[in-house]
Tab-separated table of C-alpha atoms in Angstrom:
chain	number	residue	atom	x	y	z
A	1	UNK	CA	32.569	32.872	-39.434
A	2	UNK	CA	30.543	36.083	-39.745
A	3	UNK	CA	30.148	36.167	-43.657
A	4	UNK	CA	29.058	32.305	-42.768
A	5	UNK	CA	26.232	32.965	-40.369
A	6	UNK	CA	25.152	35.889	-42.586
A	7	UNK	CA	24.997	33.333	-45.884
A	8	UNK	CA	22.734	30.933	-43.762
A	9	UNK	CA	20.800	33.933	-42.006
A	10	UNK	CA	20.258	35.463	-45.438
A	11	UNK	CA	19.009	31.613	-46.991
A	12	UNK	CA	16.617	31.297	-44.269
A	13	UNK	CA	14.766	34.779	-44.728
A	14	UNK	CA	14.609	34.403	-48.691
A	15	UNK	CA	11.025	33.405	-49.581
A	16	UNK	CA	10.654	29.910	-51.140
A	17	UNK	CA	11.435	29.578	-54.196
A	18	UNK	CA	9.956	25.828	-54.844
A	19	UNK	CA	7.713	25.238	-52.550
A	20	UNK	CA	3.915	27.138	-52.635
A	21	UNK	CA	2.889	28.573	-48.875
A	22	UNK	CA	0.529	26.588	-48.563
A	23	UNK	CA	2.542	23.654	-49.140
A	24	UNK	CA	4.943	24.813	-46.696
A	25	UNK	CA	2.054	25.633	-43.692
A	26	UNK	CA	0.763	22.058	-44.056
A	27	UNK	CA	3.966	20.477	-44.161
A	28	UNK	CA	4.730	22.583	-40.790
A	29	UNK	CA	1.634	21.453	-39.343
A	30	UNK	CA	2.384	17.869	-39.906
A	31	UNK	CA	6.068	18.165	-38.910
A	32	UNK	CA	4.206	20.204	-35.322
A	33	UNK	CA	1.795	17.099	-35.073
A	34	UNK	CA	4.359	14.322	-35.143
A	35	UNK	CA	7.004	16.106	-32.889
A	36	UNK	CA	4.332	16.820	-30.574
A	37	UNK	CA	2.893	13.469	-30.779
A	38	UNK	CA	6.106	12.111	-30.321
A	39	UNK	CA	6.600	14.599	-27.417
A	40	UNK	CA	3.813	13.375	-25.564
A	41	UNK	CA	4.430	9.919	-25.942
A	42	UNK	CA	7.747	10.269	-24.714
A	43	UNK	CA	6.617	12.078	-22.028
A	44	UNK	CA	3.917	9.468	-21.493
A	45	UNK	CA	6.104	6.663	-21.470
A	46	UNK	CA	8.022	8.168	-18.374
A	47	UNK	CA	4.471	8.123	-16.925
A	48	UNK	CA	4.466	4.306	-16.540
A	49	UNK	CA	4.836	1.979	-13.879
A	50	UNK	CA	7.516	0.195	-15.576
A	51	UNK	CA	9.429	3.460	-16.048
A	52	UNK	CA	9.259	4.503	-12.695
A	53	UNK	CA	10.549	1.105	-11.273
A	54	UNK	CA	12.939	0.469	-13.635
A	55	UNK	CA	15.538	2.262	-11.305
A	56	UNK	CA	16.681	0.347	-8.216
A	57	UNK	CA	15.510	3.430	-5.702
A	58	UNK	CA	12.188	3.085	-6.827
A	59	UNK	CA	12.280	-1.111	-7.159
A	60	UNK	CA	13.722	-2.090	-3.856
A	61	UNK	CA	11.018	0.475	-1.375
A	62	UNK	CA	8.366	2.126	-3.023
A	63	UNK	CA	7.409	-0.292	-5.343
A	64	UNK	CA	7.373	-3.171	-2.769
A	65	UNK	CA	5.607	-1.537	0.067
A	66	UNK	CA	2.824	-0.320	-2.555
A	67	UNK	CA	2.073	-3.775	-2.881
A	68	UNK	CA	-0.516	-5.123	-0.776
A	69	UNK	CA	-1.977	-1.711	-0.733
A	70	UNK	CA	-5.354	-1.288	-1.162
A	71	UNK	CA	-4.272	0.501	-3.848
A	72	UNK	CA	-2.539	-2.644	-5.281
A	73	UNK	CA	-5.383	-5.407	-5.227
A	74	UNK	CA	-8.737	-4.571	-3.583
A	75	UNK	CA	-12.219	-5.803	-4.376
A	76	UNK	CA	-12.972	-3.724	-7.511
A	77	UNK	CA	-9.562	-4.367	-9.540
A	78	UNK	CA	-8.584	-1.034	-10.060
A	79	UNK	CA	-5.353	0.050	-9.557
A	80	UNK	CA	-3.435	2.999	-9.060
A	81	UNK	CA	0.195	3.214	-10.785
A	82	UNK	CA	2.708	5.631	-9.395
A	83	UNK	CA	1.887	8.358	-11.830
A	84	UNK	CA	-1.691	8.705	-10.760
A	85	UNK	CA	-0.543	9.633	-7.469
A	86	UNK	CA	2.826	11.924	-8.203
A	87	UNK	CA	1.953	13.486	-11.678
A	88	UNK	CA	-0.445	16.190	-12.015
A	89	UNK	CA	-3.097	15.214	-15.476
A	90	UNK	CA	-2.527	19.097	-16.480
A	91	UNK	CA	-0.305	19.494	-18.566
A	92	UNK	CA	1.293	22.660	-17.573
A	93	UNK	CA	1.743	21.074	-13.923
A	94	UNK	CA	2.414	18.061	-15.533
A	95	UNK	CA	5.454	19.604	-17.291
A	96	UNK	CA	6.646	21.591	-14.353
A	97	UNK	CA	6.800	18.238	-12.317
A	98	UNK	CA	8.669	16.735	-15.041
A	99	UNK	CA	11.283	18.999	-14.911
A	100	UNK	CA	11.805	18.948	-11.587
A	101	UNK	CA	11.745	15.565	-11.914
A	102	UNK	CA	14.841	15.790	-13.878
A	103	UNK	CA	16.491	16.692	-11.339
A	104	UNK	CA	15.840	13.371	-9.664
A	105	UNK	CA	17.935	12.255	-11.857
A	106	UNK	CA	21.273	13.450	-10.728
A	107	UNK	CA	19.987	11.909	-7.506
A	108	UNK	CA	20.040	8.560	-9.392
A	109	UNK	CA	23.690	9.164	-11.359
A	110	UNK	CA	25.232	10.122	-7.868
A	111	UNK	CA	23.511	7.624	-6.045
A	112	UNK	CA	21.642	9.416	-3.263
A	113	UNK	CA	19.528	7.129	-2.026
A	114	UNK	CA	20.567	3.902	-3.610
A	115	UNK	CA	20.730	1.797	0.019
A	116	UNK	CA	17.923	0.891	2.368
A	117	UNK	CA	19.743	3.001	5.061
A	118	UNK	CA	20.326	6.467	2.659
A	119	UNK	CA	16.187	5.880	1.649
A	120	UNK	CA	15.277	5.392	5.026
A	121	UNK	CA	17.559	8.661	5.707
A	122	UNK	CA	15.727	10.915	3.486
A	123	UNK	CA	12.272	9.108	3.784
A	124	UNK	CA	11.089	11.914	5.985
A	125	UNK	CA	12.379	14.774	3.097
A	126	UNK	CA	10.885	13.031	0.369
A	127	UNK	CA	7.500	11.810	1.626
A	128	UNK	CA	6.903	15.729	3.020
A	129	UNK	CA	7.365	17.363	-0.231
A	130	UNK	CA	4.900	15.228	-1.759
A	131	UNK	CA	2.470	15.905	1.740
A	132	UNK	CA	3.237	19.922	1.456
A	133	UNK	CA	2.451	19.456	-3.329
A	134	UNK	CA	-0.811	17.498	-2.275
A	135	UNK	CA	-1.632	19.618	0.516
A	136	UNK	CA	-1.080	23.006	-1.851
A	137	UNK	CA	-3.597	21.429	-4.519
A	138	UNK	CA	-6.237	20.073	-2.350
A	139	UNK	CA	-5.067	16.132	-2.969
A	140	UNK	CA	-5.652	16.615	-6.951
A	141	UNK	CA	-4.208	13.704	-7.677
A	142	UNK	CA	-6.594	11.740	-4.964
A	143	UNK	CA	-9.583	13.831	-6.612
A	144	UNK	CA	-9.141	12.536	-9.784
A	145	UNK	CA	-10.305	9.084	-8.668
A	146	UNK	CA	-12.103	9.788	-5.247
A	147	UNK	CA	-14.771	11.959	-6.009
A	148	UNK	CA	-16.325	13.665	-2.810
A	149	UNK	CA	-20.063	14.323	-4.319
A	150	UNK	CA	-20.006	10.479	-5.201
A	151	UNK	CA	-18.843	9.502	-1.407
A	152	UNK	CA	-21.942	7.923	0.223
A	153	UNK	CA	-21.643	8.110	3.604
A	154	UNK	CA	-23.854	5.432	4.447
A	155	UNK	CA	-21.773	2.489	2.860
A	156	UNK	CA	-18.499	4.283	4.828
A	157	UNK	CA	-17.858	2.622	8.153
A	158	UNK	CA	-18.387	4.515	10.988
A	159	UNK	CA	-14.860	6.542	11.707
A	160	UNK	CA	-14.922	7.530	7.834
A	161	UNK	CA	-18.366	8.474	7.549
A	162	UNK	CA	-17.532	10.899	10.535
A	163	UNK	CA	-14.905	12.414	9.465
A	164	UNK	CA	-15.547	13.527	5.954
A	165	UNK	CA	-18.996	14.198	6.697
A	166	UNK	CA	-17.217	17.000	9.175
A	167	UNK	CA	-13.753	18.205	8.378
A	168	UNK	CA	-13.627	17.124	4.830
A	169	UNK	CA	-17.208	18.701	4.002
A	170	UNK	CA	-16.122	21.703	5.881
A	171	UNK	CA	-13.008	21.956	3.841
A	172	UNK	CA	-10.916	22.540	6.838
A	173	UNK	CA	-9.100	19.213	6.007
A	174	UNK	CA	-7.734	17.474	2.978
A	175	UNK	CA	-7.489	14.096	2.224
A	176	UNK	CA	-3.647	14.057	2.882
A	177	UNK	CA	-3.988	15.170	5.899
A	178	UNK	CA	-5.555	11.911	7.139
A	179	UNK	CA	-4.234	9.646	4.963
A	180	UNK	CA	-0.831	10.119	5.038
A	181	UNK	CA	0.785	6.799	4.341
A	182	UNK	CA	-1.370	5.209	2.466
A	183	UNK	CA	0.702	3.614	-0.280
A	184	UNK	CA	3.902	3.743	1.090
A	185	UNK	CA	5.331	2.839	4.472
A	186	UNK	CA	5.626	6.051	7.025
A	187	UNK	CA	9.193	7.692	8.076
A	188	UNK	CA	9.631	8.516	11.831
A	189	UNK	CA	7.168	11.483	12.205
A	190	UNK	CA	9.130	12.868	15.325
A	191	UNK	CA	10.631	15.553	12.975
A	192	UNK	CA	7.845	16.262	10.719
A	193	UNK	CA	6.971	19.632	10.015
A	194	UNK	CA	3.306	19.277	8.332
A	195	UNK	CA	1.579	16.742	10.438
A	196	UNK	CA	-2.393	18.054	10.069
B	1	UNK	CA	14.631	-61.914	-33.819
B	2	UNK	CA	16.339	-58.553	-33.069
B	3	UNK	CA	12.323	-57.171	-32.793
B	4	UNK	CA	11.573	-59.739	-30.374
B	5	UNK	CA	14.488	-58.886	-28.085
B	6	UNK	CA	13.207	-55.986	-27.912
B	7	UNK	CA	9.793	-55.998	-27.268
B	8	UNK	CA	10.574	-58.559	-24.467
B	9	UNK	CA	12.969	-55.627	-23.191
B	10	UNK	CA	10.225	-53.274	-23.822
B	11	UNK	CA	7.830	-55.529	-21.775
B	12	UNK	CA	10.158	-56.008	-18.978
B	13	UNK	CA	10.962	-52.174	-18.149
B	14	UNK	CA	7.494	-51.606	-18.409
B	15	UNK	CA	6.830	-54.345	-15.537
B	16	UNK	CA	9.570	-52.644	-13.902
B	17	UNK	CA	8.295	-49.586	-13.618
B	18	UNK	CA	5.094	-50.640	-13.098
B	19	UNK	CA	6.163	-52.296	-9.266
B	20	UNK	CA	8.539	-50.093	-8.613
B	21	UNK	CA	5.481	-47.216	-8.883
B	22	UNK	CA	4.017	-50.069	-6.895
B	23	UNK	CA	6.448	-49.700	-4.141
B	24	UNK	CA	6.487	-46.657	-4.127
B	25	UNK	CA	2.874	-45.575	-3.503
B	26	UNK	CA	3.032	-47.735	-0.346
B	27	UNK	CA	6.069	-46.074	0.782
B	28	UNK	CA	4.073	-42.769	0.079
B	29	UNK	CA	1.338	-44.432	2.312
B	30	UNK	CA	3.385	-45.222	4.919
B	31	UNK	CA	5.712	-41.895	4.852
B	32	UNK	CA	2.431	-39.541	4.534
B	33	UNK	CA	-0.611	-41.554	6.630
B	34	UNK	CA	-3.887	-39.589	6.825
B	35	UNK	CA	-3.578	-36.299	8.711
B	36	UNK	CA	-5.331	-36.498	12.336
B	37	UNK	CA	-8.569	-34.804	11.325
B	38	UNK	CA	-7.801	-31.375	13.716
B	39	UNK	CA	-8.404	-27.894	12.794
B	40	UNK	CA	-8.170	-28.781	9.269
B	41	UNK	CA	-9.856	-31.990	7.668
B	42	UNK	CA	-8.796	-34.075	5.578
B	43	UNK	CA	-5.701	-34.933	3.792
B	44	UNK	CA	-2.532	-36.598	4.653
B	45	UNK	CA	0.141	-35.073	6.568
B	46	UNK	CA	2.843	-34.331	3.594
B	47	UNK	CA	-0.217	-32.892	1.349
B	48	UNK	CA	-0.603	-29.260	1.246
B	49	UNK	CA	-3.922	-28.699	1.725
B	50	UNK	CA	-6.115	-25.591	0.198
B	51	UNK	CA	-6.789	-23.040	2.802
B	52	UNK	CA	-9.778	-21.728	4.089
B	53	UNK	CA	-11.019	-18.679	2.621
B	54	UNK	CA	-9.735	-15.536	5.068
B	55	UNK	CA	-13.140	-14.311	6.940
B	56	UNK	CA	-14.277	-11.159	5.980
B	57	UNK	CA	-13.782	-7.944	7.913
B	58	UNK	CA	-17.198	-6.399	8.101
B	59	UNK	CA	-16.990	-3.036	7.818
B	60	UNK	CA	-19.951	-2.746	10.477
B	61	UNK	CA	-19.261	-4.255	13.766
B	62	UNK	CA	-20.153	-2.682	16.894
B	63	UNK	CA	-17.570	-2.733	20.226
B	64	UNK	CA	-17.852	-6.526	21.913
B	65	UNK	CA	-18.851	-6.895	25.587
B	66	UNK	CA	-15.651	-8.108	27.600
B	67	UNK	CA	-16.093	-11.542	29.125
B	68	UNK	CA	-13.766	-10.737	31.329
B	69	UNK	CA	-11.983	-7.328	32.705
B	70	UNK	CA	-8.712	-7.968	31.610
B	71	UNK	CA	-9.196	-8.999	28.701
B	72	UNK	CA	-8.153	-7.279	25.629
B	73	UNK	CA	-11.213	-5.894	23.478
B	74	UNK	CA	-11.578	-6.723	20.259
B	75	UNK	CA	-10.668	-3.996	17.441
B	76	UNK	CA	-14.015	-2.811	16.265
B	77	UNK	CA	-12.835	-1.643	12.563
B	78	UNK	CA	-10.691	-2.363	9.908
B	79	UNK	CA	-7.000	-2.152	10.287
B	80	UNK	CA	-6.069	-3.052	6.411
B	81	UNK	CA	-2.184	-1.454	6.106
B	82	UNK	CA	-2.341	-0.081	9.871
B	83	UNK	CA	1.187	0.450	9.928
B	84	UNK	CA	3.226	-0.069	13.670
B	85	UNK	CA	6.948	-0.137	13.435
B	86	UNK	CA	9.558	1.504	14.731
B	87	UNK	CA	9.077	4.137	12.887
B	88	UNK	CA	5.262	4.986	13.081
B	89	UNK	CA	2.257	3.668	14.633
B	90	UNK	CA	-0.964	3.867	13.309
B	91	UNK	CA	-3.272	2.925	16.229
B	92	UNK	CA	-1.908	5.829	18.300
B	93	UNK	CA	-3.199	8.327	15.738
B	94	UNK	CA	-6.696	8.112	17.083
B	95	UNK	CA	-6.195	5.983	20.243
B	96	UNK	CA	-3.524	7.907	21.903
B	97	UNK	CA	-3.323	10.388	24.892
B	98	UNK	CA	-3.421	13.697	22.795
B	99	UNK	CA	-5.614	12.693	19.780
B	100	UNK	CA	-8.216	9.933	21.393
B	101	UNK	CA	-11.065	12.750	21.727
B	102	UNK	CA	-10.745	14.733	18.952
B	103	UNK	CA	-10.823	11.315	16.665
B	104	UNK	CA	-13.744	9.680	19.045
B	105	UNK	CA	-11.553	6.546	20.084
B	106	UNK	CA	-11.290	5.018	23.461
B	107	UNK	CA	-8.252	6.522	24.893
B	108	UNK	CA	-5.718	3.741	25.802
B	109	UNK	CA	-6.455	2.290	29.447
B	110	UNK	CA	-3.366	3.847	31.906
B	111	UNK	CA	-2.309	0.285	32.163
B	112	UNK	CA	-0.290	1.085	28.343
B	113	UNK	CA	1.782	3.496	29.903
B	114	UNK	CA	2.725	1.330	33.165
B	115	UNK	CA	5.986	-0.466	32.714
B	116	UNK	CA	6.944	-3.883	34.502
B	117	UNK	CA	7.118	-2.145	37.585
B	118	UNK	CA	3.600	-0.611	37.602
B	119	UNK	CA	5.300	2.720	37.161
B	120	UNK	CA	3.464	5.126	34.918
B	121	UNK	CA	5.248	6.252	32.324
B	122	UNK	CA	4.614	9.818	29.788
B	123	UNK	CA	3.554	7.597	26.495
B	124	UNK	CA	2.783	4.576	26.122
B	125	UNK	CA	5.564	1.471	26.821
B	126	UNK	CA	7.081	-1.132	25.015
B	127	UNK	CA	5.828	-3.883	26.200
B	128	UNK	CA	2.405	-2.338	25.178
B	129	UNK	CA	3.654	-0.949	21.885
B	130	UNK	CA	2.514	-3.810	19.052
B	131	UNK	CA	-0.763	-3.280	19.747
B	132	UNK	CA	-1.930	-6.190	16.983
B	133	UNK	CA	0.022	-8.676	19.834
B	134	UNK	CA	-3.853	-8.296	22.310
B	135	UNK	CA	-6.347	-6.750	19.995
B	136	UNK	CA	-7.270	-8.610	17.153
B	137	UNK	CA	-10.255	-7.258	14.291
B	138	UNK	CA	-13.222	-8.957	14.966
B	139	UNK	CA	-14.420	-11.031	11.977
B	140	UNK	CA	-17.158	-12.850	11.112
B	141	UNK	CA	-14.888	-16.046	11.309
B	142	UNK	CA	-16.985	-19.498	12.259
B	143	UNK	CA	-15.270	-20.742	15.864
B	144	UNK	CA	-12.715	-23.509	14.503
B	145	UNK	CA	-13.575	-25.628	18.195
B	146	UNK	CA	-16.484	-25.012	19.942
B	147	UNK	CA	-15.970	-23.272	23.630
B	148	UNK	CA	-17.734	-23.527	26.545
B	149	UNK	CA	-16.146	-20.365	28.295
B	150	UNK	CA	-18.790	-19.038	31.224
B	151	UNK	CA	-17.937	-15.104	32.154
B	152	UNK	CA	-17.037	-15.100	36.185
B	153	UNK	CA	-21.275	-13.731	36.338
B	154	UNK	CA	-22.625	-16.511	34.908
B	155	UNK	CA	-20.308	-19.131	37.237
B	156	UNK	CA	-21.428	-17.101	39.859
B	157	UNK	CA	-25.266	-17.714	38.864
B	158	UNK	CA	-25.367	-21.176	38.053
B	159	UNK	CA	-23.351	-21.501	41.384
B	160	UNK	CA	-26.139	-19.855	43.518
B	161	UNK	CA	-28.951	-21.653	41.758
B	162	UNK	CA	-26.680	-25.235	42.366
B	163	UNK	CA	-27.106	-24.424	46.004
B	164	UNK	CA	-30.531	-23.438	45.995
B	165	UNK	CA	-31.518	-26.687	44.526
């Protein structure tokens, strides 16, 4: 087994004997675009709204109650899938969700939350970790479409003019901490811990 | 010869169908007569008819004068998604007890926290829980009938200047 390794160990660090260097770099380089390409585009197609709902869980409540949203058909036609709300754009953060996410998937193999009554059970869980992740990052993922410097104030109606012109100019507020349910239907609050 | 029998049995069916279609628009006549022209004109009573565009909630309105004090006033802003369940409700966010000042609302009137008793309860009851059930949005909708509603004030004038004349 030893000798073995060492044969393979010893193979590796010889320097080629076919191929030129430079060869060799530009092959690597191609070989590092494609894997990283395909990477990506794995990586992208778990981004999708297909993806996401292709699992019951996600189907049967999120999914439905999303539409009907505002953020589902409004005037303007655009529309916001599930990964521009729950996956960072940067890619380290981006990466560091997905694993987590993976995680999620044992959830899925074992069932957690595959019945209305076992989502409705850990509705309150769930929706605060994404409250306390949007809360930590100043609503990123709202920022990236809802840009405060292009909020004018005077098209807002009343109650929303008033209150970003105060606590959301001040910065003692983020936009989670008003609009908490806005794509998805609210848990009992009695027990939640980060309600603004 | 074998043609002609059948175009004669061509021509036949064809006369068939044609009264039995016949028949059977008259049926339809009799089984679907014109709709009484109510809310919506038009149409028969077994025809779907296209419906009226949805009125617009303007995202401007200013609070509505009551015509009467009872009455329930009419929600002043948009309530797109405004959840109220079992779970949650929306409205008492901003209307409620504890948050009505801080979020400039109108707290809601003590009769919301009276039960069927008159007793005052610590939040708001039941019966006065579905708060979409009295307040409606106000829209710019066009009056489907046309009301002649008086407020109790204007009774009360027109009675006075009645006797005077």
């Amino acid at each position: 087994m030893k000798r073995w390794l060492r044969r393979y160990w010893d193979l590796l660090r010889k320097p080629s004997v076919h191929y030129s260097l430079g060869f060799l770099t530009l092959g690597g380089f191609i070989a590092g675009i494609i894997f990283w390409g395909g990477f990506n585009t794995a990586m992208e197609a778990t981004n999708t709204e297909a993806f996401c709902t292709s699992c019951h869980e996600m189907y049967a409540n999120p999914y439905q109650e999303l539409q009907g949203t505002i953020h589902w058909s409004n005037r303007s036609g655009v529309r916001a899938t599930c990964s521009d709300c729950h996956v960072p754009h940067e890619w380290t953060h981006k990466i560091a969700r997905k694993m987590e996410a993976s995680k999620e998937v044992w959830g899925w193999i074992f069932g957690t939350i595959d019945t209305e009554e076992k989502y409705e059970e850990k509705r309150l869980e769930l929706a605060q970790r994404e409250w306390h992740r949007l809360k930590a990052n100043d609503s990123l993922e709202c920022r990236n479409c809802h840009e405060f410097e292009s909020m004018d104030f005077t098209l807002q109606e009343e109650r929303a003019a008033q209150a970003h012109s105060t606590a959301l100019a001040g910065g003692d507020k983020t936009c989670i901490d008003c609009h908490k349910g806005i794509a998805h239907e609210l848990p009992d609050m009695a027990g939640a811990t980060l309600v603004q | 010869m074998k043609t002609v029998i059948l175009r004669v049995t061509a021509a036949l069916a064809i006369t068939g169908l044609l009264c039995l279609s016949a028949i059977s628009s008259a049926q339809d006549q009799r089984l679907s007569p014109p709709a009484p022209d109510g809310l919506r004109m038009g149409g028969t009573l077994a025809e779907t008819m296209p419906a009226p565009p949805i009125a617009g909630d303007p995202r401007t309105v200013e609070r509505e004068v009551r015509n009467y004090p009872e009455q329930p006033p009419v929600i002043p802003h948009v309530i797109r998604d405004y959840q109220v369940d079992r779970r949650f409700n929306r409205c008492l966010d901003c209307h409620s007890r504890e948050d009505a000042v801080e979020a400039g609302a109108p707290m809601v009137s003590i009769t919301h926290f009276m039960d069927r008793e008159g007793q005052v309860r610590a939040a708001v009851t039941p019966r006065r829980y579905f708060c979409t059930q009295c307040h409606v949005p106000q829209t710019d909708a066009k009056p489907l009938v046309e009301s002649d509603f008086w407020p109790a004030e204007k009774v009360i004038r027109e009675a006075i200047r009645g006797d005077k004349q």
